[in-house]
Structures are given as C-alpha cells and as structure tokens.
One Martini backbone bead per residue (centre of mass of N, CA, C, O) as a GRO file, in nm:
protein
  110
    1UNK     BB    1   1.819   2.501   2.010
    2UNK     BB    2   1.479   2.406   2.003
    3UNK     BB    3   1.219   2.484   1.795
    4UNK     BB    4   1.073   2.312   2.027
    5UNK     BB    5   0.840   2.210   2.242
    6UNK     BB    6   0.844   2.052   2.566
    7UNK     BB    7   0.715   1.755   2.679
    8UNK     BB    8   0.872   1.581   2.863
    9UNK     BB    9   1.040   1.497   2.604
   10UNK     BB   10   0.815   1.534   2.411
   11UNK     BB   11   0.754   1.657   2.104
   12UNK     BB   12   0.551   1.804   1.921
   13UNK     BB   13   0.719   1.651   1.666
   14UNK     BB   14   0.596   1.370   1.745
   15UNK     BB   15   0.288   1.455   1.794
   16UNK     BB   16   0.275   1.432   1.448
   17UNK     BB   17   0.363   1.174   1.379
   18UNK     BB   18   0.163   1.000   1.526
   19UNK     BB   19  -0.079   1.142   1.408
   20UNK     BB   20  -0.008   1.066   1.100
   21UNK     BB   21  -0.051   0.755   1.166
   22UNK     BB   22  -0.329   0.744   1.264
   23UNK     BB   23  -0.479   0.864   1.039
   24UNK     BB   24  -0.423   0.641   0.847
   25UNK     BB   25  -0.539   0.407   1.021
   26UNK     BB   26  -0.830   0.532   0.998
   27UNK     BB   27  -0.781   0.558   0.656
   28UNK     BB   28  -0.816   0.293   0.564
   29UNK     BB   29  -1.121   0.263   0.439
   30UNK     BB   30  -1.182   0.525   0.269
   31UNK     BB   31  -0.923   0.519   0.065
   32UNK     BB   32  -1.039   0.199  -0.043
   33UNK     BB   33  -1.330   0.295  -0.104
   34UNK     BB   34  -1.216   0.520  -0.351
   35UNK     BB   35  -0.992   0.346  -0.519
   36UNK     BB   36  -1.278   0.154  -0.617
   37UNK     BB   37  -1.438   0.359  -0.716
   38UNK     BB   38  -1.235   0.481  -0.942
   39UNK     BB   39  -1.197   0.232  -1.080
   40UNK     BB   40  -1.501   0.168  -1.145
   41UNK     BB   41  -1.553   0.446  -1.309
   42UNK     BB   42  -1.291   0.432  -1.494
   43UNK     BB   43  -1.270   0.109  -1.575
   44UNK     BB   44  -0.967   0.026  -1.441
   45UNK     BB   45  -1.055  -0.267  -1.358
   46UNK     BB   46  -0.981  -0.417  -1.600
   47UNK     BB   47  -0.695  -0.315  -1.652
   48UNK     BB   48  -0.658  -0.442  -1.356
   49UNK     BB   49  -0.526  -0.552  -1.076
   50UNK     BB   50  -0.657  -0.556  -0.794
   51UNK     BB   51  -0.415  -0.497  -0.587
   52UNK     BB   52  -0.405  -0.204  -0.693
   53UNK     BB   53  -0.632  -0.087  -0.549
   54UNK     BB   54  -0.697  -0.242  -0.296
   55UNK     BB   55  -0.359  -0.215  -0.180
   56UNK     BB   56  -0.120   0.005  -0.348
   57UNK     BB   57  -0.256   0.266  -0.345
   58UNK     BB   58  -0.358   0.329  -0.083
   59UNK     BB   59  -0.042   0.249   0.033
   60UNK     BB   60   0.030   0.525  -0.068
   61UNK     BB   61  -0.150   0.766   0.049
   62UNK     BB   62  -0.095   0.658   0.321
   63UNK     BB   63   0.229   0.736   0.332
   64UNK     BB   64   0.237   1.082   0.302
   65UNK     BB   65   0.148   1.139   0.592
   66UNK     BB   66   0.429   1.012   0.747
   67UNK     BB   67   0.649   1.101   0.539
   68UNK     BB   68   0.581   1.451   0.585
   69UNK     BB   69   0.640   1.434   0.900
   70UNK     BB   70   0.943   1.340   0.897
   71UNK     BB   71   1.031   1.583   0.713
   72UNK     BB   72   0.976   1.805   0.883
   73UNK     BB   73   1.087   1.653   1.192
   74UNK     BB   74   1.340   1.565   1.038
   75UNK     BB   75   1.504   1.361   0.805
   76UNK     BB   76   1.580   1.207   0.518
   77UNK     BB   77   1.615   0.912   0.664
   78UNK     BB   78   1.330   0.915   0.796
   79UNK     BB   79   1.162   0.914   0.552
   80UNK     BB   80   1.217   0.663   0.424
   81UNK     BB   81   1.174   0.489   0.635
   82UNK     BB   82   0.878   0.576   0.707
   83UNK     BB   83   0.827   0.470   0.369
   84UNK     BB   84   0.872   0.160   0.396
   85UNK     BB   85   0.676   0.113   0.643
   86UNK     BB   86   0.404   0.220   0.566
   87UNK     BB   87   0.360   0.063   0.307
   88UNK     BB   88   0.351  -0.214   0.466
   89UNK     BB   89   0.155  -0.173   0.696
   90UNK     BB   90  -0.072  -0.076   0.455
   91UNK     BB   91  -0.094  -0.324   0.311
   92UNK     BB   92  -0.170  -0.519   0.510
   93UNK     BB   93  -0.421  -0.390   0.611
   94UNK     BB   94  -0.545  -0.379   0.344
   95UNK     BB   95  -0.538  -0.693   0.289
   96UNK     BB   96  -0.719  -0.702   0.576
   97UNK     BB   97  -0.974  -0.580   0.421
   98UNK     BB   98  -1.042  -0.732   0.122
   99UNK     BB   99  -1.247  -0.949   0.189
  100UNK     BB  100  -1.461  -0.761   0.199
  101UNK     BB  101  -1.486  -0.737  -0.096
  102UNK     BB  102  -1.502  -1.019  -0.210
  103UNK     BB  103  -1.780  -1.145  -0.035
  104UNK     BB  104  -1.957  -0.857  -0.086
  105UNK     BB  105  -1.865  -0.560  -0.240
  106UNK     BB  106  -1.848  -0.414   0.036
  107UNK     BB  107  -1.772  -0.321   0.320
  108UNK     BB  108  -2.076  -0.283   0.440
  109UNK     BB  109  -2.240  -0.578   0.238
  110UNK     BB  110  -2.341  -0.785   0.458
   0.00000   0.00000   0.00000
C-alpha cells in the first residue's frame, strides 16, 4: 500500500518532482545572474572560463532541485537518470540566455 495519496492515478510525489522541475526553469535567471555577481565580485571571473559560471555552475544548482526530489520520491536509479537530464536541459537552457550576458553585460542591460 502506498504511503502517497493519489489523484486519480497521479500521486502527490509526482506532483513533487515536477514542481521542482518547474522551480528550476524559473530559477533559469536568477541562478545564472547570482552565479556572474559572485563570480565577478570575488574576482575569479579572471581565473576562470566564462562558460564555467556562467553555463556549468548554474546548470550544477539547477540540478539538485530535481535530483533531490527524484530521491525523496522514488529510487536511486531515478535520482542518476534525474541528475544527468536536468544538468544538460539546464546547461542549454543557461547557454540560451548567455548571450545575453555578453551583447549586454546583464540580463535586462539592453
């Protein structure tokens, strides 16, 4: 018997994972314009490549959304699977709105 309450067949921890997918794509800008202010004020913007901060560690924090509720509400093998889709949806979403860094210098500098 199942410790999750079901909506017609959708059960409550479903309801979980995809809510921390949506958060994730939402959190797709503030992630990446934390990640250039921290970056850029602790001056390892010199010693590090762009795409390190500005595509990689985003795409890294975006990812513990998903991957921590894939573990909450299902398996070990679902939270892998989980964690190596979400680094790449959120490395492209992050690499699709970089250009935006760099034609502007900050997302709404335009």
């Amino acid at each position: 018997m199942s410790t999750h309450r079901s909506v017609r067949g959708f059960e409550l921890r479903d309801a979980g994972y995809v809510l921390a997918w949506v958060l994730g794509v939402a959190l797709v800008v503030p992630v990446q314009t934390a990640s250039v202010v921290l970056f850029d004020v602790t001056e390892l913007d010199a010693a590090v490549p762009d795409f390190v901060f500005v595509i990689v560690v985003p795409a890294a924090v975006l990812t513990l959304g998903p991957a921590l509720a894939a573990r909450s509400a299902y398996c070990g093998k679902a939270t892998g699977i989980t964690a190596g889709v979400a680094f790449v949806a959120f490395a492209l979403a992050n690499d699709h709105v970089a250009p935006l860094w760099t034609a502007c210098g900050a997302p709404t500098g335009c």
